[in-house]
PDB file of C-alpha atoms and ligand atoms in Angstrom:
ATOM      1  CA  MET A   1     -11.217  -5.560  41.619  1.00 59.00           C
ATOM      2  CA  SER A   2     -11.971  -8.365  38.900  1.00 77.00           C
ATOM      3  CA  ARG A   3     -11.552  -6.971  35.100  1.00 93.00           C
ATOM      4  CA  GLN A   4     -12.860  -8.413  32.251  1.00 96.00           C
ATOM      5  CA  SER A   5     -10.094 -10.657  30.348  1.00 98.00           C
ATOM      6  CA  TYR A   6      -9.277 -10.376  26.725  1.00 98.00           C
ATOM      7  CA  ILE A   7      -7.426 -12.294  24.525  1.00 98.00           C
ATOM      8  CA  ILE A   8      -6.683 -10.693  21.142  1.00 99.00           C
ATOM      9  CA  GLY A   9      -5.219 -11.933  17.927  1.00 98.00           C
ATOM     10  CA  ASN A  10      -3.182  -9.328  16.141  1.00 98.00           C
ATOM     11  CA  TRP A  11      -2.979 -10.863  12.484  1.00 98.00           C
ATOM     12  CA  LYS A  12      -0.709  -8.128  11.140  1.00 98.00           C
ATOM     13  CA  MET A  13      -0.360  -8.379   7.075  1.00 98.00           C
ATOM     14  CA  TYR A  14      -1.606 -12.338   7.226  1.00 98.00           C
ATOM     15  CA  LYS A  15      -4.589 -14.170   6.158  1.00 98.00           C
ATOM     16  CA  THR A  16      -6.988 -13.324   3.038  1.00 98.00           C
ATOM     17  CA  GLY A  17     -10.924 -13.076   3.761  1.00 98.00           C
ATOM     18  CA  SER A  18     -11.450 -16.446   3.015  1.00 98.00           C
ATOM     19  CA  GLU A  19      -8.827 -17.718   5.268  1.00 98.00           C
ATOM     20  CA  ALA A  20     -10.254 -15.385   7.716  1.00 98.00           C
ATOM     21  CA  VAL A  21     -13.752 -17.268   7.422  1.00 98.00           C
ATOM     22  CA  GLN A  22     -12.511 -20.562   7.760  1.00 98.00           C
ATOM     23  CA  PHE A  23     -10.212 -19.527  10.850  1.00 98.00           C
ATOM     24  CA  VAL A  24     -13.219 -18.111  12.638  1.00 98.00           C
ATOM     25  CA  THR A  25     -15.646 -20.904  11.765  1.00 98.00           C
ATOM     26  CA  GLU A  26     -13.135 -23.420  13.324  1.00 98.00           C
ATOM     27  CA  LEU A  27     -12.450 -21.568  16.124  1.00 98.00           C
ATOM     28  CA  ALA A  28     -15.895 -20.489  17.145  1.00 98.00           C
ATOM     29  CA  PRO A  29     -16.917 -23.644  18.743  1.00 98.00           C
ATOM     30  CA  LEU A  30     -13.546 -23.990  20.727  1.00 98.00           C
ATOM     31  CA  VAL A  31     -14.000 -20.613  22.445  1.00 97.00           C
ATOM     32  CA  ALA A  32     -17.596 -20.638  22.851  1.00 97.00           C
ATOM     33  CA  SER A  33     -17.516 -20.885  26.684  1.00 95.00           C
ATOM     34  CA  SER A  34     -14.103 -19.302  27.313  1.00 96.00           C
ATOM     35  CA  ASN A  35     -13.634 -16.837  30.130  1.00 95.00           C
ATOM     36  CA  PRO A  36     -11.801 -14.173  28.241  1.00 98.00           C
ATOM     37  CA  HIS A  37     -13.460 -12.161  25.382  1.00 98.00           C
ATOM     38  CA  VAL A  38     -12.104 -13.141  22.150  1.00 98.00           C
ATOM     39  CA  TYR A  39     -10.715 -10.501  19.881  1.00 98.00           C
ATOM     40  CA  LEU A  40      -9.385 -10.901  16.418  1.00 98.00           C
ATOM     41  CA  ALA A  41      -7.683  -7.764  14.651  1.00 99.00           C
ATOM     42  CA  VAL A  42      -7.546  -8.761  11.033  1.00 98.00           C
ATOM     43  CA  PRO A  43      -6.572  -6.859   7.775  1.00 98.00           C
ATOM     44  CA  PHE A  44      -8.867  -4.255   6.492  1.00 98.00           C
ATOM     45  CA  SER A  45      -9.955  -6.490   3.376  1.00 98.00           C
ATOM     46  CA  SER A  46     -10.902  -9.365   5.665  1.00 98.00           C
ATOM     47  CA  ILE A  47     -13.038  -7.403   8.165  1.00 98.00           C
ATOM     48  CA  TYR A  48     -16.169  -7.694   6.348  1.00 98.00           C
ATOM     49  CA  GLN A  49     -16.230 -11.441   5.826  1.00 98.00           C
ATOM     50  CA  ALA A  50     -14.466 -12.110   9.379  1.00 98.00           C
ATOM     51  CA  ALA A  51     -17.241 -10.080  11.142  1.00 98.00           C
ATOM     52  CA  THR A  52     -20.030 -11.856   9.277  1.00 98.00           C
ATOM     53  CA  ALA A  53     -18.732 -15.565  10.101  1.00 98.00           C
ATOM     54  CA  ALA A  54     -18.410 -14.075  13.619  1.00 98.00           C
ATOM     55  CA  GLU A  55     -21.791 -12.890  14.173  1.00 97.00           C
ATOM     56  CA  LYS A  56     -23.580 -14.691  16.776  1.00 93.00           C
ATOM     57  CA  HIS A  57     -20.265 -16.295  18.115  1.00 96.00           C
ATOM     58  CA  HIS A  58     -18.314 -15.574  21.016  1.00 95.00           C
ATOM     59  CA  ILE A  59     -15.361 -13.712  18.702  1.00 98.00           C
ATOM     60  CA  VAL A  60     -15.237  -9.715  17.947  1.00 98.00           C
ATOM     61  CA  ILE A  61     -13.711  -8.572  14.744  1.00 98.00           C
ATOM     62  CA  GLY A  62     -11.620  -5.449  14.934  1.00 98.00           C
ATOM     63  CA  ALA A  63      -8.772  -3.623  12.771  1.00 98.00           C
ATOM     64  CA  GLN A  64      -5.118  -2.889  13.059  1.00 98.00           C
ATOM     65  CA  ASN A  65      -5.346   0.607  12.272  1.00 98.00           C
ATOM     66  CA  VAL A  66      -7.634   3.874  11.452  1.00 98.00           C
ATOM     67  CA  HIS A  67      -6.912   7.310  10.085  1.00 98.00           C
ATOM     68  CA  ASP A  68      -7.413  10.346  12.323  1.00 98.00           C
ATOM     69  CA  GLU A  69      -9.561  12.341  10.055  1.00 98.00           C
ATOM     70  CA  LYS A  70     -13.626  11.477   9.516  1.00 97.00           C
ATOM     71  CA  GLU A  71     -12.953  11.570   5.694  1.00 98.00           C
ATOM     72  CA  GLY A  72     -11.127  13.376   2.986  1.00 98.00           C
ATOM     73  CA  ALA A  73      -8.526  13.044   0.368  1.00 98.00           C
ATOM     74  CA  PHE A  74      -5.903  10.589   1.947  1.00 98.00           C
ATOM     75  CA  THR A  75      -5.324   7.947  -0.904  1.00 98.00           C
ATOM     76  CA  GLY A  76      -5.006   4.552   0.791  1.00 97.00           C
ATOM     77  CA  GLU A  77      -6.579   5.336   4.247  1.00 98.00           C
ATOM     78  CA  ILE A  78      -9.360   4.269   6.166  1.00 98.00           C
ATOM     79  CA  SER A  79     -11.940   6.082   8.327  1.00 98.00           C
ATOM     80  CA  ALA A  80     -13.424   4.828  11.593  1.00 98.00           C
ATOM     81  CA  LEU A  81     -16.848   5.045   9.969  1.00 98.00           C
ATOM     82  CA  MET A  82     -15.664   2.598   7.265  1.00 98.00           C
ATOM     83  CA  LEU A  83     -14.435   0.173   9.829  1.00 98.00           C
ATOM     84  CA  LYS A  84     -17.632   0.338  11.813  1.00 98.00           C
ATOM     85  CA  ASP A  85     -19.797  -0.125   8.605  1.00 98.00           C
ATOM     86  CA  ALA A  86     -17.479  -3.333   7.541  1.00 98.00           C
ATOM     87  CA  GLY A  87     -18.171  -4.732  10.918  1.00 98.00           C
ATOM     88  CA  ALA A  88     -15.147  -3.897  13.152  1.00 98.00           C
ATOM     89  CA  GLU A  89     -15.813  -3.103  16.946  1.00 98.00           C
ATOM     90  CA  PHE A  90     -12.620  -2.352  18.019  1.00 99.00           C
ATOM     91  CA  VAL A  91      -9.143  -0.928  16.728  1.00 99.00           C
ATOM     92  CA  ILE A  92      -5.331  -1.183  17.422  1.00 99.00           C
ATOM     93  CA  ILE A  93      -3.778   2.102  17.703  1.00 98.00           C
ATOM     94  CA  GLY A  94      -0.192   2.856  18.293  1.00 98.00           C
ATOM     95  CA  HIS A  95       1.411  -0.401  17.700  1.00 98.00           C
ATOM     96  CA  SER A  96       5.154  -0.448  17.618  1.00 98.00           C
ATOM     97  CA  GLU A  97       5.231  -1.530  14.109  1.00 98.00           C
ATOM     98  CA  ARG A  98       3.190   1.638  13.103  1.00 98.00           C
ATOM     99  CA  ARG A  99       5.274   3.819  15.291  1.00 98.00           C
ATOM    100  CA  LYS A 100       8.510   2.656  13.712  1.00 97.00           C
ATOM    101  CA  ILE A 101       8.065   1.759  10.065  1.00 98.00           C
ATOM    102  CA  PHE A 102       5.282   4.343   9.481  1.00 97.00           C
ATOM    103  CA  LYS A 103       6.915   7.123  11.772  1.00 98.00           C
ATOM    104  CA  GLU A 104       3.599   7.599  13.787  1.00 98.00           C
ATOM    105  CA  ASP A 105       4.173  10.114  16.453  1.00 98.00           C
ATOM    106  CA  ASP A 106       2.177  10.367  19.856  1.00 98.00           C
ATOM    107  CA  SER A 107      -0.043  13.255  18.578  1.00 98.00           C
ATOM    108  CA  PHE A 108      -1.319  11.562  15.519  1.00 98.00           C
ATOM    109  CA  ILE A 109      -1.832   8.433  17.627  1.00 98.00           C
ATOM    110  CA  ASN A 110      -3.940  10.632  20.055  1.00 98.00           C
ATOM    111  CA  ARG A 111      -6.090  12.188  17.207  1.00 98.00           C
ATOM    112  CA  LYS A 112      -6.476   8.544  15.996  1.00 98.00           C
ATOM    113  CA  VAL A 113      -7.597   7.480  19.544  1.00 98.00           C
ATOM    114  CA  LEU A 114     -10.079  10.496  19.834  1.00 98.00           C
ATOM    115  CA  GLN A 115     -11.577   9.742  16.132  1.00 98.00           C
ATOM    116  CA  ALA A 116     -12.226   6.028  17.072  1.00 98.00           C
ATOM    117  CA  MET A 117     -13.647   6.710  20.521  1.00 98.00           C
ATOM    118  CA  LYS A 118     -16.038   9.219  18.811  1.00 98.00           C
ATOM    119  CA  ASN A 119     -17.139   6.622  16.313  1.00 98.00           C
ATOM    120  CA  ASP A 120     -17.740   4.072  19.026  1.00 98.00           C
ATOM    121  CA  LEU A 121     -14.803   1.735  18.234  1.00 98.00           C
ATOM    122  CA  LYS A 122     -13.332   0.267  21.245  1.00 98.00           C
ATOM    123  CA  VAL A 123      -9.489   1.469  21.325  1.00 98.00           C
ATOM    124  CA  VAL A 124      -6.511  -0.914  21.992  1.00 99.00           C
ATOM    125  CA  LEU A 125      -3.922   1.566  22.694  1.00 98.00           C
ATOM    126  CA  CYS A 126      -0.359  -0.041  22.599  1.00 98.00           C
ATOM    127  CA  VAL A 127       2.705   1.510  24.453  1.00 98.00           C
ATOM    128  CA  GLY A 128       6.085   0.046  24.681  1.00 98.00           C
ATOM    129  CA  GLU A 129       9.821   0.424  25.237  1.00 98.00           C
ATOM    130  CA  THR A 130      12.880  -0.467  22.674  1.00 97.00           C
ATOM    131  CA  LEU A 131      15.555  -2.566  24.264  1.00 97.00           C
ATOM    132  CA  GLU A 132      17.941   0.430  24.111  1.00 98.00           C
ATOM    133  CA  GLU A 133      15.410   2.500  26.203  1.00 98.00           C
ATOM    134  CA  ARG A 134      15.092  -0.244  28.588  1.00 97.00           C
ATOM    135  CA  LYS A 135      18.810  -0.629  28.811  1.00 98.00           C
ATOM    136  CA  GLN A 136      19.103   3.210  29.743  1.00 98.00           C
ATOM    137  CA  HIS A 137      16.346   2.963  32.384  1.00 98.00           C
ATOM    138  CA  LYS A 138      13.951   4.835  30.454  1.00 98.00           C
ATOM    139  CA  THR A 139      11.161   2.529  30.413  1.00 98.00           C
ATOM    140  CA  GLU A 140       9.015   4.471  32.713  1.00 98.00           C
ATOM    141  CA  GLU A 141       9.463   7.893  30.974  1.00 98.00           C
ATOM    142  CA  VAL A 142       8.768   6.417  27.690  1.00 98.00           C
ATOM    143  CA  LEU A 143       5.685   4.548  28.835  1.00 98.00           C
ATOM    144  CA  SER A 144       4.192   7.488  30.828  1.00 98.00           C
ATOM    145  CA  LYS A 145       5.085   9.916  27.674  1.00 98.00           C
ATOM    146  CA  GLN A 146       3.120   7.309  25.363  1.00 98.00           C
ATOM    147  CA  LEU A 147       0.145   6.797  27.688  1.00 98.00           C
ATOM    148  CA  GLU A 148      -0.478  10.510  28.487  1.00 98.00           C
ATOM    149  CA  LYS A 149       0.090  11.776  25.140  1.00 98.00           C
ATOM    150  CA  GLY A 150      -2.030   8.947  23.477  1.00 98.00           C
ATOM    151  CA  LEU A 151      -4.793   9.517  25.932  1.00 98.00           C
ATOM    152  CA  LYS A 152      -4.772  13.337  25.749  1.00 98.00           C
ATOM    153  CA  GLY A 153      -8.332  14.869  25.912  1.00 98.00           C
ATOM    154  CA  VAL A 154     -10.107  11.401  26.748  1.00 98.00           C
ATOM    155  CA  PRO A 155     -12.819  12.222  29.279  1.00 96.00           C
ATOM    156  CA  LYS A 156     -11.947  11.176  32.901  1.00 94.00           C
ATOM    157  CA  ASP A 157     -14.745   9.071  33.051  1.00 94.00           C
ATOM    158  CA  TYR A 158     -14.703   7.538  29.945  1.00 96.00           C
ATOM    159  CA  THR A 159     -12.901   3.828  30.657  1.00 96.00           C
ATOM    160  CA  ASP A 160     -14.260   1.746  27.629  1.00 97.00           C
ATOM    161  CA  PHE A 161     -10.890   1.074  26.271  1.00 98.00           C
ATOM    162  CA  ILE A 162      -7.801  -1.249  26.625  1.00 98.00           C
ATOM    163  CA  VAL A 163      -4.345  -0.555  27.114  1.00 98.00           C
ATOM    164  CA  ALA A 164      -1.517  -3.089  25.672  1.00 98.00           C
ATOM    165  CA  TYR A 165       2.084  -3.189  26.953  1.00 98.00           C
ATOM    166  CA  GLU A 166       4.234  -4.595  24.240  1.00 98.00           C
ATOM    167  CA  PRO A 167       7.579  -4.339  24.921  1.00 98.00           C
ATOM    168  CA  VAL A 168       9.310  -3.775  21.391  1.00 98.00           C
ATOM    169  CA  TRP A 169      12.205  -6.224  22.502  1.00 98.00           C
ATOM    170  CA  ALA A 170       9.772  -9.032  22.857  1.00 98.00           C
ATOM    171  CA  ILE A 171       7.772  -8.725  19.879  1.00 97.00           C
ATOM    172  CA  GLY A 172       8.359 -11.610  17.229  1.00 96.00           C
ATOM    173  CA  THR A 173      11.405 -12.460  19.297  1.00 97.00           C
ATOM    174  CA  GLY A 174      10.350 -15.376  21.168  1.00 96.00           C
ATOM    175  CA  ILE A 175      11.698 -13.729  24.447  1.00 96.00           C
ATOM    176  CA  ALA A 176       8.665 -12.724  26.409  1.00 97.00           C
ATOM    177  CA  ALA A 177       8.675 -10.350  29.336  1.00 97.00           C
ATOM    178  CA  THR A 178       8.764 -12.345  32.271  1.00 98.00           C
ATOM    179  CA  PRO A 179       5.526 -12.154  34.328  1.00 98.00           C
ATOM    180  CA  GLU A 180       7.518 -10.172  37.216  1.00 98.00           C
ATOM    181  CA  ILE A 181       8.659  -7.389  34.742  1.00 98.00           C
ATOM    182  CA  ALA A 182       5.242  -7.260  32.952  1.00 98.00           C
ATOM    183  CA  GLN A 183       3.556  -6.974  36.136  1.00 98.00           C
ATOM    184  CA  GLU A 184       6.073  -4.209  37.280  1.00 98.00           C
ATOM    185  CA  VAL A 185       5.208  -2.235  33.955  1.00 98.00           C
ATOM    186  CA  HIS A 186       1.444  -2.835  34.406  1.00 98.00           C
ATOM    187  CA  SER A 187       0.998  -1.540  37.666  1.00 98.00           C
ATOM    188  CA  PHE A 188       3.235   1.409  37.082  1.00 98.00           C
ATOM    189  CA  LEU A 189       0.921   1.852  34.042  1.00 98.00           C
ATOM    190  CA  ARG A 190      -2.269   1.786  36.050  1.00 97.00           C
ATOM    191  CA  VAL A 191      -0.590   4.415  38.416  1.00 97.00           C
ATOM    192  CA  ILE A 192      -0.248   6.631  35.308  1.00 97.00           C
ATOM    193  CA  LEU A 193      -3.835   5.895  34.299  1.00 98.00           C
ATOM    194  CA  SER A 194      -5.177   6.934  37.597  1.00 97.00           C
ATOM    195  CA  GLU A 195      -3.658  10.376  37.419  1.00 96.00           C
ATOM    196  CA  GLN A 196      -6.139  11.073  34.439  1.00 94.00           C
ATOM    197  CA  PHE A 197      -8.859   8.775  35.270  1.00 95.00           C
ATOM    198  CA  SER A 198      -8.916   8.492  39.019  1.00 91.00           C
ATOM    199  CA  LYS A 199      -7.850   5.449  41.071  1.00 93.00           C
ATOM    200  CA  ASN A 200     -11.455   4.193  40.623  1.00 95.00           C
ATOM    201  CA  ASN A 201     -11.646   4.465  37.057  1.00 95.00           C
ATOM    202  CA  ALA A 202      -8.096   3.555  36.208  1.00 96.00           C
ATOM    203  CA  ALA A 203      -9.038   0.076  38.131  1.00 96.00           C
ATOM    204  CA  LYS A 204     -11.528  -0.518  35.677  1.00 96.00           C
ATOM    205  CA  ILE A 205      -8.968  -0.492  32.719  1.00 98.00           C
ATOM    206  CA  PRO A 206      -7.843  -3.746  31.267  1.00 98.00           C
ATOM    207  CA  ILE A 207      -4.085  -3.804  30.666  1.00 98.00           C
ATOM    208  CA  LEU A 208      -2.911  -6.430  28.227  1.00 98.00           C
ATOM    209  CA  TYR A 209       0.389  -8.062  27.743  1.00 98.00           C
ATOM    210  CA  GLY A 210       1.753  -8.581  24.235  1.00 98.00           C
ATOM    211  CA  GLY A 211       5.243  -9.823  23.170  1.00 98.00           C
ATOM    212  CA  SER A 212       5.862 -13.644  22.283  1.00 98.00           C
ATOM    213  CA  VAL A 213       2.779 -14.854  24.217  1.00 98.00           C
ATOM    214  CA  LYS A 214       2.572 -18.833  23.774  1.00 98.00           C
ATOM    215  CA  PRO A 215       0.467 -21.319  24.987  1.00 98.00           C
ATOM    216  CA  GLU A 216       3.460 -22.307  27.341  1.00 98.00           C
ATOM    217  CA  ASN A 217       3.672 -18.616  29.127  1.00 98.00           C
ATOM    218  CA  ILE A 218       0.156 -17.593  28.900  1.00 98.00           C
ATOM    219  CA  SER A 219      -0.891 -18.993  32.325  1.00 98.00           C
ATOM    220  CA  SER A 220       2.039 -17.541  34.426  1.00 98.00           C
ATOM    221  CA  LEU A 221       1.586 -14.181  32.842  1.00 98.00           C
ATOM    222  CA  MET A 222      -2.468 -14.288  33.469  1.00 98.00           C
ATOM    223  CA  GLU A 223      -1.728 -14.846  37.322  1.00 98.00           C
ATOM    224  CA  GLN A 224      -0.325 -11.628  37.770  1.00 97.00           C
ATOM    225  CA  SER A 225      -2.843  -9.283  39.261  1.00 97.00           C
ATOM    226  CA  ASP A 226      -2.542  -6.345  36.942  1.00 97.00           C
ATOM    227  CA  ILE A 227      -2.386  -8.538  33.682  1.00 98.00           C
ATOM    228  CA  ASP A 228      -5.953  -8.682  32.322  1.00 98.00           C
ATOM    229  CA  GLY A 229      -5.192 -10.492  28.985  1.00 98.00           C
ATOM    230  CA  ALA A 230      -2.771 -10.784  26.087  1.00 98.00           C
ATOM    231  CA  LEU A 231      -2.221  -9.304  22.681  1.00 98.00           C
ATOM    232  CA  VAL A 232      -1.149 -12.259  20.521  1.00 98.00           C
ATOM    233  CA  GLY A 233       0.929 -11.894  16.963  1.00 98.00           C
ATOM    234  CA  GLY A 234       2.451 -14.905  15.470  1.00 98.00           C
ATOM    235  CA  ALA A 235       0.723 -17.518  18.033  1.00 98.00           C
ATOM    236  CA  SER A 236      -2.865 -16.212  16.968  1.00 98.00           C
ATOM    237  CA  LEU A 237      -2.457 -17.240  13.507  1.00 98.00           C
ATOM    238  CA  ASN A 238      -2.863 -20.924  14.144  1.00 98.00           C
ATOM    239  CA  ILE A 239      -5.878 -22.395  15.525  1.00 98.00           C
ATOM    240  CA  GLU A 240      -4.362 -24.798  17.925  1.00 98.00           C
ATOM    241  CA  SER A 241      -2.031 -22.311  19.627  1.00 98.00           C
ATOM    242  CA  PHE A 242      -4.567 -19.451  19.633  1.00 98.00           C
ATOM    243  CA  ASN A 243      -7.146 -21.820  21.237  1.00 98.00           C
ATOM    244  CA  LYS A 244      -4.797 -22.983  23.861  1.00 98.00           C
ATOM    245  CA  ILE A 245      -4.113 -19.343  24.830  1.00 98.00           C
ATOM    246  CA  VAL A 246      -7.632 -18.440  24.958  1.00 98.00           C
ATOM    247  CA  ASN A 247      -8.278 -21.501  26.976  1.00 97.00           C
ATOM    248  CA  PHE A 248      -5.251 -21.587  29.154  1.00 96.00           C
TER     249      PHE A 248
HETATM  250  P1  13P B 301       4.244 -11.667  18.577  1.00 94.54           P
HETATM  251  O1  13P B 301       3.044 -12.326  19.489  1.00 94.54           O
HETATM  252  O2  13P B 301       4.408 -12.296  17.354  1.00 94.54           O
HETATM  253  O3  13P B 301       5.614 -11.651  19.401  1.00 94.54           O
HETATM  254  O4  13P B 301       3.495 -10.419  18.381  1.00 94.54           O
HETATM  255  C1  13P B 301       3.181  -9.404  19.327  1.00 94.54           C
HETATM  256  C2  13P B 301       2.491  -8.406  18.609  1.00 94.54           C
HETATM  257  O5  13P B 301       3.129  -7.406  17.841  1.00 94.54           O
HETATM  258  C3  13P B 301       0.891  -8.415  18.972  1.00 94.54           C
HETATM  259  O6  13P B 301       0.510  -6.930  18.556  1.00 94.54           O
END
């Protein structure tokens, strides 16, 4: 089945609002007729400006995190409704940096997923094993747990979300998974998805690869049948390299 492809830039804690506007304005004409959907996950403070600059262009703006509650006394947090109101259309949830540095566990991640979906924000749920876990042959165990727990309670017929496989050992290291390793994991993830969403529905859910994606390796990754795009960190901060990845 042919699925829509996505290239998503995750800017992490880089770029101010005015830098985001400049980036979006320069990128827009370069990706106007690109085949993949082009998404940018920008810092909270840049969402409104970036979304305004991206209006009427082939670029969709989103966030990198969201709180699990609708509203309340949660100093420093941000709700799904606030993100939507600022112009975000999607949100990354469960990135390994949030899991590790900010100690987010699967049940917190699951509550965020449900809250985002309730507010009509497209979820990009990240899963990924550490190098230790891979060495101990625990990759499948870790990934199925993250995926099943992260998506608990999502209705069987709801397929309007994205899964991103980001092996922790490949993030920011310059060592991407080989296309073969990534394909093997993606097809495993699709099997896990089909247990919750039926085979037919699982076939509709895009699974992106993330971890040291560069202009040099995007084509070979995209050739794989279960790789539907990429979640790009470092290489999404530069117009030239991001454009090469989008228009690979
Ligand atoms: P790099 O592309 O810099 O390895 O980062 C990947 C990532 O964490 C995207 O979410």
